[in-house]
Short mmCIF file of C-alpha atoms in Angstrom, two decimals:
data_model
loop_
_atom_site.label_atom_id
_atom_site.label_comp_id
_atom_site.label_asym_id
_atom_site.label_seq_id
_atom_site.Cartn_x
_atom_site.Cartn_y
_atom_site.Cartn_z
CA UNK A 1 84.60 17.58 40.61
CA UNK A 2 87.77 19.57 41.19
CA UNK A 3 86.84 21.91 38.37
CA UNK A 4 83.33 22.54 39.72
CA UNK A 5 84.79 23.21 43.17
CA UNK A 6 87.12 25.84 41.74
CA UNK A 7 90.36 23.98 42.44
CA UNK A 8 91.48 23.67 38.80
CA UNK A 9 90.88 25.30 35.43
CA UNK A 10 91.19 23.75 31.99
CA UNK A 11 92.97 25.95 29.50
CA UNK A 12 94.35 25.62 26.02
CA UNK A 13 98.07 26.01 25.71
CA UNK A 14 98.73 29.14 23.60
CA UNK A 15 101.71 27.34 22.03
CA UNK A 16 99.29 24.64 20.84
CA UNK A 17 97.94 26.83 18.03
CA UNK A 18 98.73 25.96 14.44
CA UNK A 19 101.92 27.48 13.05
CA UNK A 20 103.52 27.58 9.64
CA UNK A 21 106.34 29.09 7.62
CA UNK A 22 106.87 29.21 3.87
CA UNK A 23 109.93 27.25 2.78
CA UNK A 24 109.91 28.76 -0.70
CA UNK A 25 110.73 32.39 -1.30
CA UNK A 26 108.06 34.80 -2.51
CA UNK A 27 109.37 34.74 -6.08
CA UNK A 28 109.55 30.95 -6.12
CA UNK A 29 106.04 30.76 -4.77
CA UNK A 30 104.64 32.88 -7.59
CA UNK A 31 106.29 30.56 -10.14
CA UNK A 32 104.46 27.45 -8.99
CA UNK A 33 102.40 25.88 -11.77
CA UNK A 34 101.23 22.61 -10.23
CA UNK A 35 98.93 24.00 -7.57
CA UNK A 36 95.19 23.42 -7.64
CA UNK A 37 92.63 26.25 -7.37
CA UNK A 38 91.92 25.25 -3.77
CA UNK A 39 95.63 25.32 -2.91
CA UNK A 40 95.96 28.73 -4.53
CA UNK A 41 92.98 29.95 -2.50
CA UNK A 42 94.63 28.79 0.74
CA UNK A 43 98.03 30.30 -0.17
CA UNK A 44 96.33 33.56 -1.13
CA UNK A 45 94.41 33.64 2.17
CA UNK A 46 97.66 33.13 4.09
CA UNK A 47 99.52 35.90 2.28
CA UNK A 48 96.64 38.38 2.66
CA UNK A 49 96.06 37.81 6.37
CA UNK A 50 99.48 37.03 7.83
CA UNK A 51 102.81 38.78 7.48
CA UNK A 52 106.33 37.46 8.07
CA UNK A 53 105.51 33.95 6.87
CA UNK A 54 108.70 33.82 4.78
CA UNK A 55 111.03 34.77 7.62
CA UNK A 56 109.68 32.89 10.66
CA UNK A 57 106.88 30.70 11.97
CA UNK A 58 103.61 32.51 12.57
CA UNK A 59 100.46 31.42 14.38
CA UNK A 60 97.55 30.91 11.99
CA UNK A 61 93.88 30.16 12.47
CA UNK A 62 92.39 27.50 10.25
CA UNK A 63 88.91 28.95 10.83
CA UNK A 64 89.98 32.32 9.39
CA UNK A 65 91.71 30.70 6.42
CA UNK A 66 88.57 28.64 5.84
CA UNK A 67 86.38 31.74 5.89
CA UNK A 68 88.59 33.73 3.51
CA UNK A 69 89.22 30.87 1.07
CA UNK A 70 85.63 29.60 1.06
CA UNK A 71 86.73 26.07 1.95
CA UNK A 72 85.87 23.92 4.95
CA UNK A 73 88.29 23.72 7.85
CA UNK A 74 88.96 20.09 7.08
CA UNK A 75 89.81 20.95 3.47
CA UNK A 76 92.14 23.72 4.68
CA UNK A 77 93.85 21.32 7.06
CA UNK A 78 94.37 18.69 4.35
CA UNK A 79 95.72 21.27 1.89
CA UNK A 80 98.17 22.66 4.45
CA UNK A 81 99.34 19.11 5.17
CA UNK A 82 99.78 18.49 1.45
CA UNK A 83 101.72 21.73 0.93
CA UNK A 84 103.91 20.83 3.89
CA UNK A 85 104.56 17.38 2.44
CA UNK A 86 105.61 18.98 -0.86
CA UNK A 87 108.04 21.27 0.99
CA UNK A 88 106.26 24.42 -0.13
CA UNK A 89 105.70 25.37 3.50
CA UNK A 90 106.15 23.78 6.90
CA UNK A 91 102.86 23.34 8.73
CA UNK A 92 102.67 22.46 12.43
CA UNK A 93 99.04 21.45 13.20
CA UNK A 94 97.22 22.66 16.25
CA UNK A 95 97.56 20.50 19.37
CA UNK A 96 94.25 19.99 21.12
CA UNK A 97 95.58 18.64 24.41
CA UNK A 98 94.47 20.95 27.26
CA UNK A 99 96.50 21.59 30.37
CA UNK A 100 95.42 22.12 33.97
CA UNK A 101 96.09 25.15 36.11
CA UNK A 102 95.66 24.84 39.86
CA UNK A 103 93.91 27.90 41.25
CA UNK A 104 94.96 27.15 44.81
CA UNK A 105 98.28 26.25 46.38
CA UNK A 106 99.06 22.55 46.37
CA UNK A 107 99.90 21.03 49.76
CA UNK A 108 102.39 18.21 50.22
CA UNK A 109 100.83 14.92 51.25
CA UNK A 110 102.69 14.87 54.57
CA UNK A 111 101.15 18.24 55.48
CA UNK A 112 97.55 17.38 54.63
CA UNK A 113 95.27 17.28 57.66
CA UNK A 114 92.00 15.40 57.18
CA UNK A 115 89.40 16.11 59.87
CA UNK A 116 87.67 13.27 61.71
CA UNK A 117 84.34 14.21 60.11
CA UNK A 118 85.72 13.19 56.71
CA UNK A 119 86.71 9.77 58.02
CA UNK A 120 83.27 9.35 59.58
CA UNK A 121 81.61 10.29 56.31
CA UNK A 122 83.79 7.89 54.33
CA UNK A 123 83.07 5.12 56.86
CA UNK A 124 79.34 5.71 56.57
CA UNK A 125 79.53 5.60 52.76
CA UNK A 126 81.56 2.38 52.90
CA UNK A 127 79.01 0.75 55.22
CA UNK A 128 76.21 1.73 52.83
CA UNK A 129 78.10 0.18 49.92
CA UNK A 130 78.68 -3.07 51.82
CA UNK A 131 75.03 -3.23 52.91
CA UNK A 132 73.91 -2.63 49.35
CA UNK A 133 76.10 -5.47 48.06
CA UNK A 134 74.81 -7.80 50.79
CA UNK A 135 71.22 -6.87 50.01
CA UNK A 136 71.78 -7.50 46.30
CA UNK A 137 73.18 -10.96 47.01
CA UNK A 138 70.47 -12.02 49.47
CA UNK A 139 67.33 -10.35 48.15
CA UNK A 140 65.44 -13.02 46.22
CA UNK A 141 62.21 -11.06 45.82
CA UNK A 142 63.18 -7.99 43.77
CA UNK A 143 64.46 -8.13 40.20
CA UNK A 144 68.27 -7.89 40.06
CA UNK A 145 68.11 -5.19 37.40
CA UNK A 146 65.71 -3.11 39.47
CA UNK A 147 67.97 -3.48 42.50
CA UNK A 148 70.92 -2.13 40.54
CA UNK A 149 68.93 0.76 39.10
CA UNK A 150 67.53 1.59 42.54
CA UNK A 151 71.09 1.76 43.89
CA UNK A 152 71.77 4.51 41.34
CA UNK A 153 68.51 6.32 42.26
CA UNK A 154 66.67 5.09 39.16
CA UNK A 155 63.31 4.27 40.73
CA UNK A 156 61.22 4.04 37.55
CA UNK A 157 62.00 0.58 36.20
CA UNK A 158 60.36 -2.72 35.37
CA UNK A 159 61.33 -6.33 35.97
CA UNK A 160 63.84 -7.56 33.41
CA UNK A 161 62.24 -11.00 33.20
CA UNK A 162 65.54 -12.82 32.65
CA UNK A 163 67.44 -12.66 35.97
CA UNK A 164 67.29 -15.54 38.48
CA UNK A 165 64.73 -13.73 40.66
CA UNK A 166 62.37 -13.07 37.75
CA UNK A 167 62.74 -16.62 36.45
CA UNK A 168 62.00 -18.09 39.89
CA UNK A 169 58.79 -16.07 40.13
CA UNK A 170 57.54 -16.90 36.65
CA UNK A 171 54.80 -19.55 36.49
CA UNK A 172 56.23 -22.85 35.30
CA UNK A 173 53.73 -25.32 33.80
CA UNK A 174 56.34 -28.07 34.10
CA UNK A 175 57.11 -27.39 37.76
CA UNK A 176 55.38 -30.54 39.06
CA UNK A 177 57.14 -32.82 36.61
CA UNK A 178 60.50 -31.13 37.24
CA UNK A 179 59.98 -31.64 40.97
CA UNK A 180 59.29 -35.35 40.47
CA UNK A 181 62.30 -35.75 38.15
CA UNK A 182 64.57 -33.95 40.60
CA UNK A 183 63.38 -36.06 43.52
CA UNK A 184 63.94 -39.28 41.59
CA UNK A 185 67.39 -38.14 40.38
CA UNK A 186 68.51 -37.48 43.97
CA UNK A 187 67.22 -40.85 45.14
CA UNK A 188 68.95 -42.60 42.23
CA UNK A 189 72.24 -40.89 43.11
CA UNK A 190 71.97 -42.17 46.70
CA UNK A 191 70.64 -45.60 45.81
CA UNK A 192 73.86 -47.25 47.01
CA UNK A 193 73.10 -45.98 50.55
CA UNK A 194 76.61 -44.61 50.84
CA UNK A 195 77.56 -41.06 51.86
CA UNK A 196 78.17 -38.76 48.89
CA UNK A 197 79.76 -35.36 48.69
CA UNK A 198 77.01 -32.74 48.41
CA UNK A 199 78.84 -31.31 45.38
CA UNK A 200 77.91 -34.43 43.40
CA UNK A 201 74.32 -33.19 43.22
CA UNK A 202 75.45 -30.34 40.94
CA UNK A 203 76.36 -32.95 38.33
CA UNK A 204 72.69 -33.90 38.04
CA UNK A 205 72.06 -30.69 36.07
CA UNK A 206 68.62 -30.17 37.56
CA UNK A 207 66.60 -26.94 37.49
CA UNK A 208 67.70 -24.99 40.56
CA UNK A 209 64.23 -24.36 41.96
CA UNK A 210 63.07 -27.92 41.40
CA UNK A 211 66.24 -29.31 43.01
CA UNK A 212 65.87 -27.12 46.13
CA UNK A 213 62.22 -28.07 46.58
CA UNK A 214 62.91 -31.78 46.01
CA UNK A 215 65.86 -31.84 48.43
CA UNK A 216 63.85 -29.99 51.09
CA UNK A 217 60.97 -32.45 50.69
CA UNK A 218 63.24 -35.51 50.94
CA UNK A 219 64.94 -34.13 54.05
CA UNK A 220 61.61 -33.32 55.73
CA UNK A 221 60.37 -36.83 54.98
CA UNK A 222 63.68 -38.23 56.33
CA UNK A 223 64.27 -40.05 53.08
CA UNK A 224 67.57 -38.20 52.69
CA UNK A 225 69.97 -36.92 55.34
CA UNK A 226 72.60 -34.20 55.20
CA UNK A 227 75.54 -34.18 57.58
CA UNK A 228 77.90 -31.30 56.93
CA UNK A 229 79.06 -31.74 53.34
CA UNK A 230 77.79 -35.31 53.07
CA UNK A 231 74.42 -36.47 51.82
CA UNK A 232 73.09 -40.01 52.16
CA UNK A 233 69.93 -42.15 52.44
#
């Protein structure tokens, strides 16, 4: 966001380029006998395209060495690492970490003045977020997945078929039997005619929809009573 607004720029540190220096003298280098053809091609490309490599570190470009030697950049990199390990040269690989340059003056936090309109905008956004969360938790008619996608402006979607909303709306051929089983399980729990904590009903492990319908039916028929957190017959 800051980059698109023109507040910062990403740049590559010029000191991050690859550098190397030969540790062997020119005469010693020509006397090497244990180098492979690929290593010789890389050494030859270095000597032909860069000067001063025996006296100081010089910036080198692996892409250029690759082009001149006929090898891939990865092969050039591995060969330079190998030559460095054998103390023929010292190779410092390129660092790829970018750095940021601020294109505008930075203001201390104590001096920043935020206009009221920004607070109003943030408040409005916060209210929308809260309303969206509340709607997601209370909406039992629209697929949960579709609600989430709609929040992110993805309007073309289909029901997932596996969330609680989708499952509740799927036809259940066993619904009648589950309702009867749930009703009987509740009555059996309260058969002692003593008040029970409503949380005890969760131990019955009944299908959620069947349990809700059975409990509503029993309360409407005054077969079961609920008083606060207590349930009894």
